[in-house]
Short mmCIF file of C-alpha atoms in Angstrom, two decimals:
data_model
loop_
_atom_site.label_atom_id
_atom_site.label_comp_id
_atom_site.label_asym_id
_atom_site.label_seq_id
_atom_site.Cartn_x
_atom_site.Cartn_y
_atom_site.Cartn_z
CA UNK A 1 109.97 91.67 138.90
CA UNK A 2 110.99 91.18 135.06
CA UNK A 3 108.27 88.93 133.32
CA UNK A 4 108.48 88.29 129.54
CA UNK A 5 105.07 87.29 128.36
CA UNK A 6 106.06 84.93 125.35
CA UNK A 7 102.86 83.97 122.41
CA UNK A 8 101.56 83.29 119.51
CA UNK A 9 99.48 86.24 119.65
CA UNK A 10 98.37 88.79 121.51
CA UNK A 11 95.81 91.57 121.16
CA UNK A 12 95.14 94.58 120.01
CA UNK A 13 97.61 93.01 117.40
CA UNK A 14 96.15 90.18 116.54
CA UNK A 15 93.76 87.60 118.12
CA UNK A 16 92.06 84.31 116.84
CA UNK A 17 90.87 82.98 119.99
CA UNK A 18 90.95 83.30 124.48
CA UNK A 19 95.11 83.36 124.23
CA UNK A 20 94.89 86.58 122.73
CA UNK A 21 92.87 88.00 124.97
CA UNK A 22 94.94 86.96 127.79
CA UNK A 23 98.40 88.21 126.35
CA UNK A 24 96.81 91.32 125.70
CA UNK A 25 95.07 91.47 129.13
CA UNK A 26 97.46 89.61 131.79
CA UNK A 27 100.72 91.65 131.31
CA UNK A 28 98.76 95.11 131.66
CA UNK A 29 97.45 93.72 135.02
CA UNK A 30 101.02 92.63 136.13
CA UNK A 31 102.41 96.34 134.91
CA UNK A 32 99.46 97.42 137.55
CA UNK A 33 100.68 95.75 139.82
CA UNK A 34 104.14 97.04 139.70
CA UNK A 35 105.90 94.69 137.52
CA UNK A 36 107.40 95.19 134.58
CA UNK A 37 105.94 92.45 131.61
CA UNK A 38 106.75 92.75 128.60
CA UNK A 39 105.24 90.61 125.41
CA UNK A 40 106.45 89.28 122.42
CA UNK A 41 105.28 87.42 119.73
CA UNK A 42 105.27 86.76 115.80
CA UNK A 43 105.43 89.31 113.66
CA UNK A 44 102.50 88.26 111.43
CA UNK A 45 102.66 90.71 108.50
CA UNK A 46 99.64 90.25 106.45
CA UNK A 47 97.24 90.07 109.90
CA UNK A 48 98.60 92.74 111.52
CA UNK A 49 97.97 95.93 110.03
CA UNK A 50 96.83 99.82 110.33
CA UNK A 51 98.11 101.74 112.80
CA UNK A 52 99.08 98.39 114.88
CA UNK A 53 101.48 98.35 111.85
CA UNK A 54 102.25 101.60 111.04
CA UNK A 55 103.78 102.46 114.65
CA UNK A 56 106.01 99.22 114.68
CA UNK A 57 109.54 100.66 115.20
CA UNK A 58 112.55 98.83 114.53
CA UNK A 59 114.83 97.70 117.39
CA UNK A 60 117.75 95.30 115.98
CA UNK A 61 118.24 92.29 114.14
CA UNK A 62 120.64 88.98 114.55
CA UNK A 63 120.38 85.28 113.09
CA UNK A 64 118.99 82.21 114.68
CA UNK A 65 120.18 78.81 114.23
CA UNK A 66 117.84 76.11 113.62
CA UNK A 67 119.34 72.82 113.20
CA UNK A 68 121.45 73.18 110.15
CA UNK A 69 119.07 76.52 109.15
CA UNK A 70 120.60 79.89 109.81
CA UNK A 71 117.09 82.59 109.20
CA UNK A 72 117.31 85.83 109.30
CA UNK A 73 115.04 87.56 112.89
CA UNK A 74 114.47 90.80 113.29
CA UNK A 75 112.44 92.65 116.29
CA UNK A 76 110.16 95.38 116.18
CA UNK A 77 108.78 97.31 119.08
CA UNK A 78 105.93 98.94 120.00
CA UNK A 79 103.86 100.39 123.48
CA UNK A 80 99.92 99.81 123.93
CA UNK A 81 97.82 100.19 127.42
CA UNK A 82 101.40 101.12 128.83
CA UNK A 83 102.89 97.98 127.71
CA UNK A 84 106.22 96.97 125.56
CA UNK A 85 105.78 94.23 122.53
CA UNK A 86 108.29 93.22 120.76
CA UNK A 87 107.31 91.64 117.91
CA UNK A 88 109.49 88.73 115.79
CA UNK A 89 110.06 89.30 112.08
CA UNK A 90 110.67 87.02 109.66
CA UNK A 91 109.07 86.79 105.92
CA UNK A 92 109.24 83.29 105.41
CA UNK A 93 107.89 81.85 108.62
CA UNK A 94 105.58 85.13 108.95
CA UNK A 95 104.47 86.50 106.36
CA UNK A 96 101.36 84.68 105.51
CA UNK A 97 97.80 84.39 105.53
CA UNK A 98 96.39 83.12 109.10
CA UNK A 99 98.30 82.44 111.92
CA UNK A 100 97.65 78.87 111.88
CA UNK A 101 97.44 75.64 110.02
CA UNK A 102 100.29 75.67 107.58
CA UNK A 103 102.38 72.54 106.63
CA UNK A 104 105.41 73.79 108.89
CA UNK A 105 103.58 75.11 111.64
CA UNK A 106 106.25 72.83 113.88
CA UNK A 107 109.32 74.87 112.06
CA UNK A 108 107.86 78.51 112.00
CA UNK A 109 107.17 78.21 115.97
CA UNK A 110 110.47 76.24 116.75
CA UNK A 111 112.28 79.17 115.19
CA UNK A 112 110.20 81.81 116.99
CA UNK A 113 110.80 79.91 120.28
CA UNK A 114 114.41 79.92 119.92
CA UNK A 115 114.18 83.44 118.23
CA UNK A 116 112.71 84.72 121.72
CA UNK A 117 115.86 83.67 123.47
CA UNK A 118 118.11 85.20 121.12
CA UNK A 119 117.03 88.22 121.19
CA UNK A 120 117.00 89.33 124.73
CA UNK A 121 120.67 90.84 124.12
CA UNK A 122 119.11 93.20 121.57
CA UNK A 123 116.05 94.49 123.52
CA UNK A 124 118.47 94.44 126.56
CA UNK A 125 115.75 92.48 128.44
CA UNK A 126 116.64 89.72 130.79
CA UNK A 127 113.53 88.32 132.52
CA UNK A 128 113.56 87.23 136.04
CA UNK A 129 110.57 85.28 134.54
CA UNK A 130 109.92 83.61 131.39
CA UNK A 131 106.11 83.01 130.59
CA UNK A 132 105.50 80.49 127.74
CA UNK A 133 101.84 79.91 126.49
CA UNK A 134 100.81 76.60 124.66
CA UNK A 135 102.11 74.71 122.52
CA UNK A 136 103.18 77.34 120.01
CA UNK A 137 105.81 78.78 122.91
CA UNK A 138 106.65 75.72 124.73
CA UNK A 139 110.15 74.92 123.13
CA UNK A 140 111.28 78.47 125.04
CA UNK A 141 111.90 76.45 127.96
CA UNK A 142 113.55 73.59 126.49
CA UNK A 143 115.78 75.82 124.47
CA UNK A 144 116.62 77.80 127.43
CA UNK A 145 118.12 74.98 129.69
CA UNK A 146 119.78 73.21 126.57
CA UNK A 147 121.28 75.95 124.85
CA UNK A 148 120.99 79.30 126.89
CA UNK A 149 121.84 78.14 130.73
CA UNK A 150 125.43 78.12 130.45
CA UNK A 151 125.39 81.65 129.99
CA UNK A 152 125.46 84.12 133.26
CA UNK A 153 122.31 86.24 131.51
CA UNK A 154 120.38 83.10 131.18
CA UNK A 155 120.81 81.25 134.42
CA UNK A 156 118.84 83.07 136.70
CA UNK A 157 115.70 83.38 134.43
CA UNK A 158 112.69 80.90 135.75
CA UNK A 159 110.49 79.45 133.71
CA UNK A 160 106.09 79.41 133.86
CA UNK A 161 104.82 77.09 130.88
CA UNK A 162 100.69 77.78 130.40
CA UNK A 163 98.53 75.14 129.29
CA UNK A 164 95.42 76.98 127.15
CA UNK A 165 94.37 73.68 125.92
CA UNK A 166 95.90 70.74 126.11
CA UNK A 167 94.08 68.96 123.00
CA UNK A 168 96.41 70.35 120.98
CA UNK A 169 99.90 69.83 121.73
CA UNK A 170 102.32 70.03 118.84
CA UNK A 171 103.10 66.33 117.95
CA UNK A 172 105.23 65.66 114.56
CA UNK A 173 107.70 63.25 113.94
CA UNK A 174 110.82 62.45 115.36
CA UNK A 175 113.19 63.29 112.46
CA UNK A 176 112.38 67.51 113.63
CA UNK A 177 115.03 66.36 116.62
CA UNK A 178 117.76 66.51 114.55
CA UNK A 179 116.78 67.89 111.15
CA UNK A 180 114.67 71.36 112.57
CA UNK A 181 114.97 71.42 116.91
CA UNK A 182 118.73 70.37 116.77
CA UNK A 183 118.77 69.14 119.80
CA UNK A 184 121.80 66.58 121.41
CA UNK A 185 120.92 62.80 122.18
CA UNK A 186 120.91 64.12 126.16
CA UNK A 187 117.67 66.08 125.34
CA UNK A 188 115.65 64.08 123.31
CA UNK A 189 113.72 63.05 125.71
CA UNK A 190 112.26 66.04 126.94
CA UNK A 191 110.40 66.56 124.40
CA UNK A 192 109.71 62.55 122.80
CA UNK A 193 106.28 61.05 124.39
CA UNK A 194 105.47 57.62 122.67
CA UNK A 195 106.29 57.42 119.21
CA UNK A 196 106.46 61.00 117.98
CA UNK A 197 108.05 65.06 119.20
CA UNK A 198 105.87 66.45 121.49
CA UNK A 199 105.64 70.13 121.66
CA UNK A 200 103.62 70.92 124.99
CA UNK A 201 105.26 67.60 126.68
CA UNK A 202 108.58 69.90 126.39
CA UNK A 203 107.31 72.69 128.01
CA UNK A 204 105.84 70.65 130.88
CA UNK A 205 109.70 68.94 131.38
CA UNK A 206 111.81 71.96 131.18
CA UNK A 207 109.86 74.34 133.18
CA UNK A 208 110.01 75.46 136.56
CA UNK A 209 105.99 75.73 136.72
CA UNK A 210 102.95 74.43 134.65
CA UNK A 211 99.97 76.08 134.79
CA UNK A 212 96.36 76.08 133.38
CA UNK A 213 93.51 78.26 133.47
CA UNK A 214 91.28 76.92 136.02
CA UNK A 215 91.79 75.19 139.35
CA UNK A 216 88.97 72.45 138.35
CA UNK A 217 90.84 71.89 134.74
CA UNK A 218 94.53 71.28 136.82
CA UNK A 219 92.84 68.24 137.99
CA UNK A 220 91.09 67.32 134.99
CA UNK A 221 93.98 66.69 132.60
CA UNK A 222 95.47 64.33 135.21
CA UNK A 223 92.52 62.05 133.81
CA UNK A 224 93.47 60.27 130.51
CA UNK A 225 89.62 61.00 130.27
CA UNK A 226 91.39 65.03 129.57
CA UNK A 227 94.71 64.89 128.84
CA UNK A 228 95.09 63.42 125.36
CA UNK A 229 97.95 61.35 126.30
CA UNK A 230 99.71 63.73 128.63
CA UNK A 231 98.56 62.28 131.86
CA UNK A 232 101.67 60.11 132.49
CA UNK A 233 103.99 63.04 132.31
CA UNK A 234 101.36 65.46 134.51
CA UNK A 235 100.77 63.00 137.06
CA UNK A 236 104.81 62.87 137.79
CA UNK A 237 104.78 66.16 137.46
CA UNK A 238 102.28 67.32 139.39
CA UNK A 239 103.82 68.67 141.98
CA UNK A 240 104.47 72.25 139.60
CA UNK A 241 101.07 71.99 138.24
CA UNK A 242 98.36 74.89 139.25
CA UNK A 243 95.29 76.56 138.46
CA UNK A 244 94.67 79.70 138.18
CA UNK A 245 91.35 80.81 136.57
CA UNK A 246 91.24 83.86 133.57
CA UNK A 247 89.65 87.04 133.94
CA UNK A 248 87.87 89.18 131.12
CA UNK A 249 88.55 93.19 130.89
CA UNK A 250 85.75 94.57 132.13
CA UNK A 251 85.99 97.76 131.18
CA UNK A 252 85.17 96.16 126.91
CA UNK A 253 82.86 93.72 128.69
CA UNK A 254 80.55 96.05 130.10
CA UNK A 255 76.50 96.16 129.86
CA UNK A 256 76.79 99.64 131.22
CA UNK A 257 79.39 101.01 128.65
CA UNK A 258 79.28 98.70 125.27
CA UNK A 259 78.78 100.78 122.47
CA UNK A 260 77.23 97.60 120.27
CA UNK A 261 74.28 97.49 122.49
CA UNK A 262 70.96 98.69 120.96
CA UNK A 263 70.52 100.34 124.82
CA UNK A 264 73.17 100.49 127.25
CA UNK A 265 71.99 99.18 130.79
CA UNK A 266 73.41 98.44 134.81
CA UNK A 267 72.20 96.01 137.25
CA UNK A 268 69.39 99.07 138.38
CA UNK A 269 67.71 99.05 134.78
CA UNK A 270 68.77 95.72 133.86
CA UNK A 271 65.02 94.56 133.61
CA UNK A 272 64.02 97.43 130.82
CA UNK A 273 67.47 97.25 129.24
CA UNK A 274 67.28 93.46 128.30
CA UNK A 275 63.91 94.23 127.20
CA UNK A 276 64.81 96.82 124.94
CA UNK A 277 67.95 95.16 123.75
CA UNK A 278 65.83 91.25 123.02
CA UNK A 279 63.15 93.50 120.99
CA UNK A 280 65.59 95.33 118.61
CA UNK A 281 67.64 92.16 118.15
CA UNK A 282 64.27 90.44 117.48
CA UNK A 283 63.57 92.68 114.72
CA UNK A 284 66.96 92.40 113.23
CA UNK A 285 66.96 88.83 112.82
CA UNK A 286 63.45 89.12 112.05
CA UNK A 287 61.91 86.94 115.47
CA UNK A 288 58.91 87.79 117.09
CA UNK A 289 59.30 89.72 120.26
CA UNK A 290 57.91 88.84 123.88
CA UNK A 291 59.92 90.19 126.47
CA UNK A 292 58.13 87.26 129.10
CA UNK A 293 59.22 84.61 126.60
CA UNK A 294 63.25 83.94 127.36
CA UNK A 295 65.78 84.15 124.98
CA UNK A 296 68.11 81.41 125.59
CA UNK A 297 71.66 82.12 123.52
CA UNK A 298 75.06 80.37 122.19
CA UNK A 299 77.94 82.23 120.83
CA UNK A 300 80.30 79.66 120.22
CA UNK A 301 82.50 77.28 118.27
CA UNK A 302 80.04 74.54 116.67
CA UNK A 303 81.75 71.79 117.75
CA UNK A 304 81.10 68.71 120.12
CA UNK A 305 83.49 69.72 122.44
CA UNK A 306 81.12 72.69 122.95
CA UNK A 307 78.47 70.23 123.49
CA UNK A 308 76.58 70.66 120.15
CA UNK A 309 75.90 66.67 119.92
CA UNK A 310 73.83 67.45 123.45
CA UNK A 311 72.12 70.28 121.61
CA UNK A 312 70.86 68.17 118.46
CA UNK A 313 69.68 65.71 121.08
CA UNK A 314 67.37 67.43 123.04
CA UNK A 315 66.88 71.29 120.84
CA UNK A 316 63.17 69.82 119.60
CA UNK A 317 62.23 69.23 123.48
CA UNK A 318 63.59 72.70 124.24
CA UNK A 319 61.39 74.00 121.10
CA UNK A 320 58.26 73.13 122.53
CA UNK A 321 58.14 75.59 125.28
CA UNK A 322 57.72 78.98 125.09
CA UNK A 323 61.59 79.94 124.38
CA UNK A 324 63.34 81.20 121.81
CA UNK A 325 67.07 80.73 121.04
CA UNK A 326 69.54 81.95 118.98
CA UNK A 327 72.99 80.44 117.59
CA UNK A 328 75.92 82.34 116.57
CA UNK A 329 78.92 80.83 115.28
CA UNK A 330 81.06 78.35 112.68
CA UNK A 331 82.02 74.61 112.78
CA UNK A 332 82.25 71.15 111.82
CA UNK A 333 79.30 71.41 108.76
CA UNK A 334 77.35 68.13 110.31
CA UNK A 335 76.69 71.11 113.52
CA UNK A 336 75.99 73.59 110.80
CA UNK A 337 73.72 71.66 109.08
CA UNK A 338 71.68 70.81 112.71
CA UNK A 339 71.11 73.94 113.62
CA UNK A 340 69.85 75.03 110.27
CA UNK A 341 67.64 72.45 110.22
CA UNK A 342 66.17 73.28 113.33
CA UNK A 343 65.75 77.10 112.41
CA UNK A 344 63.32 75.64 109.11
CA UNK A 345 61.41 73.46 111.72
CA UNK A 346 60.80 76.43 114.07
CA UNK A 347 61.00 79.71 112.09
CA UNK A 348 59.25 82.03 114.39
CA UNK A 349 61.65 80.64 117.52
CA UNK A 350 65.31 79.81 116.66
CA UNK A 351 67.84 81.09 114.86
CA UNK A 352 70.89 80.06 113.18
CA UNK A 353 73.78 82.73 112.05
CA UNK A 354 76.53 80.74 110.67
CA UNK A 355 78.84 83.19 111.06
CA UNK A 356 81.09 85.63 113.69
CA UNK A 357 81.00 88.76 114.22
CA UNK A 358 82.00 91.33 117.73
CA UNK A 359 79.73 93.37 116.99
CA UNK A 360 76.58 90.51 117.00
CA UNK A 361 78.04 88.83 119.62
CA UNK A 362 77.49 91.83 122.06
CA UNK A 363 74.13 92.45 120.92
CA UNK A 364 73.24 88.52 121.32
CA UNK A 365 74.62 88.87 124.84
CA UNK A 366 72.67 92.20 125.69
CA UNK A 367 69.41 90.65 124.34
CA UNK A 368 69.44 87.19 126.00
CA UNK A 369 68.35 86.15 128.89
CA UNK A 370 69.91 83.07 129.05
CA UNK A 371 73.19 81.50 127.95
CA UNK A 372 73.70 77.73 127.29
CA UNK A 373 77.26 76.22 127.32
CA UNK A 374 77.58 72.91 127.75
CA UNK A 375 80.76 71.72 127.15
CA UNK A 376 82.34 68.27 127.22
CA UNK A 377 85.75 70.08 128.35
CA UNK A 378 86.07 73.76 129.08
CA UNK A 379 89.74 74.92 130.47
CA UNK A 380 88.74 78.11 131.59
CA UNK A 381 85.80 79.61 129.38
CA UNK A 382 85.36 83.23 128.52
CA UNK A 383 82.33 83.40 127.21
CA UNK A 384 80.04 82.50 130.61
CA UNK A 385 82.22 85.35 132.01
CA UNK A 386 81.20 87.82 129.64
CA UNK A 387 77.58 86.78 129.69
CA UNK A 388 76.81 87.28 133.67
CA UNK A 389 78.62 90.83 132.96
CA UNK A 390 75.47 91.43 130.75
CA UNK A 391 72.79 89.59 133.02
CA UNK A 392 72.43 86.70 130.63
CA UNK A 393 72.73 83.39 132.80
CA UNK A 394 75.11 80.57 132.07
CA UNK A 395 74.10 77.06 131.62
CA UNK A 396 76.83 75.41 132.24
CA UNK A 397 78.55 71.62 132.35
CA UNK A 398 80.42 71.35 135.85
CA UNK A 399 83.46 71.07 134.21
CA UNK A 400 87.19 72.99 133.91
CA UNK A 401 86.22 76.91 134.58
CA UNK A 402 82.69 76.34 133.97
CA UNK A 403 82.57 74.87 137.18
CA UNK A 404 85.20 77.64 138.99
CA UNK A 405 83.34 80.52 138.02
CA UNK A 406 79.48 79.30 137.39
CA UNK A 407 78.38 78.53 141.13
CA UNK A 408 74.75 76.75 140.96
CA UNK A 409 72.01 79.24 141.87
CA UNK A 410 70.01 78.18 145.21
CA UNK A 411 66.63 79.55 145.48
CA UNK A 412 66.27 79.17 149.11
CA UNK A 413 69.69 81.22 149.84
CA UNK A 414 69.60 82.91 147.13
CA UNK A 415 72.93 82.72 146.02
CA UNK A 416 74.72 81.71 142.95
CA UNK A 417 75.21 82.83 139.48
CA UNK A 418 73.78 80.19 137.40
CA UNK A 419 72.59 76.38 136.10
CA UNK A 420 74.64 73.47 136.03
CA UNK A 421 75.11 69.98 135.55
CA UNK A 422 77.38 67.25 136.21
CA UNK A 423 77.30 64.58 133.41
CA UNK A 424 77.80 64.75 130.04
CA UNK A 425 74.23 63.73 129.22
CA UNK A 426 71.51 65.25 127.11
CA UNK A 427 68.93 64.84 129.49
CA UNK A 428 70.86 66.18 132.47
CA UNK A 429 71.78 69.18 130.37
CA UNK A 430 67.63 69.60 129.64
CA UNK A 431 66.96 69.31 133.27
CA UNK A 432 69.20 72.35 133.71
CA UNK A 433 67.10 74.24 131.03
CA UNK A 434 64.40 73.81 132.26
CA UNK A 435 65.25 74.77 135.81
CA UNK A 436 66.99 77.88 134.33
CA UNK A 437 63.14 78.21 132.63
CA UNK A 438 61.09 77.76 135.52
CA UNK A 439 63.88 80.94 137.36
CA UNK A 440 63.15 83.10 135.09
CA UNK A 441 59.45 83.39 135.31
CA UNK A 442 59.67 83.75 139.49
CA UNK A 443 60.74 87.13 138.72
CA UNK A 444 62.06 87.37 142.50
CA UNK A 445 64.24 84.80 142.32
CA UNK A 446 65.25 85.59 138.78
CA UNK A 447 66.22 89.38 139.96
CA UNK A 448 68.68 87.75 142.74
CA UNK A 449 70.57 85.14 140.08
CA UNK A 450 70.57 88.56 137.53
CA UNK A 451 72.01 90.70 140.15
CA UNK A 452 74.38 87.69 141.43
CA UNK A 453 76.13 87.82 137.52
CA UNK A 454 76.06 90.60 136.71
CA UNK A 455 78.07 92.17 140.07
CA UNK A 456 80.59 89.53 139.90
CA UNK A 457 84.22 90.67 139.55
CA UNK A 458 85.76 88.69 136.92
CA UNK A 459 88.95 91.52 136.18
CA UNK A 460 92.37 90.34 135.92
CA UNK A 461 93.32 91.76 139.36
CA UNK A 462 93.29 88.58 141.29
CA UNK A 463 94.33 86.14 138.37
CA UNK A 464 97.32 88.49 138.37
CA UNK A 465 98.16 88.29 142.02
CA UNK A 466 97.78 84.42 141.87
CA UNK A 467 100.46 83.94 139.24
CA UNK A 468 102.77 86.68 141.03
CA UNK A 469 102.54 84.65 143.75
CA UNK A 470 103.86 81.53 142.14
CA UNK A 471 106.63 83.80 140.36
CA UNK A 472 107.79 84.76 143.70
CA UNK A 473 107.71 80.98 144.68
CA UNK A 474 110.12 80.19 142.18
#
């Protein structure tokens, strides 16, 4: 089968968040599979560089029409982990600082969804599948069955239209219909919801399939409690919505091979590798060490969708036991400011680092011992995948993939890979603490939750086969 991957970004090029992971992971696992996937995505000049760069070679170039706008696309080409990327040039729409957050965001991505299509004469590359990822991509489809279809290389391509996160969608105004999408009266409507364009309302029209990135989160964002305005359109559309949970390479998310770790460690030595990892991260951001006192951990976003308002609610309770945490991560500054507050209150137990950094973020999850994410909303969540791969145990909201891949820990079966709770509530979320708490110090239970993480497959193997299968479907 011929899948074209089609994103935003994509690593080892370039990454800002979990949808460049998954373009750079995903396709690899299809190619393992036996398929051949291919990705493509914007050619982002001053973000992409080195050798990613350097060993860009030039395929072709054409024109792409864009409303009354005729711009200049070229495609370059290059081969990582054994797969093609094709990579969309043009200077204007490209060649900036950040991927993100410019005034014409809706223009630079219309063009590089309609750019996709155009080019699949020049890279001699007709998919029998066309894989569109949030908002950024989600014109592909609508593009495709307005403008491509009545073409014999275009009609047998099917469509797949990803939802990352559906909070942001794309909306602008309704002069882009004529003056930037171009499209005829006929097809307004696939992409008008209310009063304004709607991006990711497009993609969920014109394509074949929708999916998102947990089974739990499919039926979320049928709840106007989720969606942001989209449950109308999901609800009737429903019946080519699905779930299908991400995966994390394991071979970078590895305890046993991570090269950032003070000490390297397996599920055998986990006990004297967290040990040694929490006391040389102690002395680096200058904490006193106790390897019987937890460490409980956040690398995130400092935001309240991550759950930071339950945080500031309850984070004085959690400071009078014997615990220590650590925060790593940037925000909205009212967040910011919280947590720095809290790290002058209790100097000797909590720490703030208002920053990001790989590097940090691998030693924070070697060292801890336990890792709180509560979010309001979570679509699939990477980071409570990557902690259980280093034995540091989720606390987790039962929602979107929180919920799919974090099942509650019983003591008396002694299964389960973590602590959870239902409501959005700062006292529910403490309850889970301290539950997590009370684990750790039963040091036979705690070996069974430890060993329960950290052997978990989480690979890309069986995400892979899922969305095969609905390929094949269609």
């Amino acid at each position: 089968m011929k899948i074209l991957f089609v994103a935003s970004e994509a690593a080892p090029f370039v990454r800002s968040g979990g949808l460049g992971d998954v373009a750079g992971a995903l396709p690899q696992a299809f190619n393992k599979a036996g398929h051949d996937c291919r990705v493509i995505i914007p050619f982002y000049k001053d973000e992409i560089r080195g050798e990613f760069q350097n060993n860009l070679r030039y395929v072709a170039s054409t024109f792409v029409d864009l409303s009354w706008r005729r711009q200049y696309c070229g495609v370059f080409e290059a081969v990582y982990g054994g797969v093609t990327y094709y990579l969309i040039d043009n200077e204007y729409y490209f060649k900036r600082r950040g991927l993100y957050g410019h005034f014409d965001d809706g223009e630079r991505f219309a063009f590089f969804s309609k750019a996709v299509l155009e080019v699949l004469p020049l890279i001699d590359f007709f998919p029998d599948v066309l894989h569109a990822n949030d908002w950024h991509t989600a014109l592909t489809p609508v593009f495709l069955d307005v403008f491509y279809r009545f073409s014999e290389e275009y009609q047998h391509i099917k469509t797949v239209f990803t939802i990352h996160n559906i909070e942001f969608q794309g909306k602008y105004g309704n002069s882009l219909i004529s003056d930037i999408l171009g499209l005829p009266d006929w097809a307004r409507s696939l992409v008008m919801n209310g009063d304004c364009v709607n991006f990711m309302k497009g993609g969920i029209e014109a394509s074949n399939a929708v999916t998102t990135v947990s089974e739990t989160y499919a039926g979320e964002i049928l709840d106007p409690f989720y969606s942001y305005g989209l449950e109308g359109i999901l609800s009737e559309r429903r019946f080519k919505l699905h779930g299908v949970v991400n995966g994390i390479d394991q071979k970078i998310y590895d305890s046993k091979h991570d090269d950032k770790l003070f000490v390297k460690y397996g599920v055998k030595d986990f006990a004297k590798g967290k040990s040694e990892n929490k006391k040389a991260l102690c002395e680096m951001i200058n904490l006193p060490f106790d390897e019987n006192r937890p460490l409980v951990a956040m690398v995130t976003r400092l935001t309240e969708q991550k759950g930071m308002d339950l945080v500031g609610a309850v984070i004085d309770d959690i400071m009078r036991a014997d615990i220590q945490v650590v925060i790593l991560g940037t925000g909205d500054w009212k967040y910011e400011n919280m947590i720095k507050a809290v790290e002058s209150r209790y100097p000797n137990k909590f720490r703030a680092i208002l920053a990001f950094s790989s590097d940090l973020a691998s030693k924070i999850y070697g060292a801890s011992d336990l890792f709180l994410m509560p979010s309001k909303f979570e679509p699939c969540g990477l980071s409570q995948l990557i902690a259980m791969r280093y034995g540091s145990i989720p606390i987790v909201r039962e929602t979107g993939g929180l919920k799919d891949t974090v099942p509650a820990f019983n003591g008396e079966t002694g299964e389960g890979k973590g602590f959870t709770f239902k409501t959005y509530n700062a006292y529910d979320m403490l309850d889970a603490v301290w539950r997590a708490y009370a684990c750790f110090h039963d040091k036979s239970q705690w070996n069974k939750v430890v060993k329960n993480a950290m052997t978990s497959d989480f690979g890309w193997d069986v995400s892979a086969k899922r969305y095969i299968s609905i390929f094949e479907n269609l």
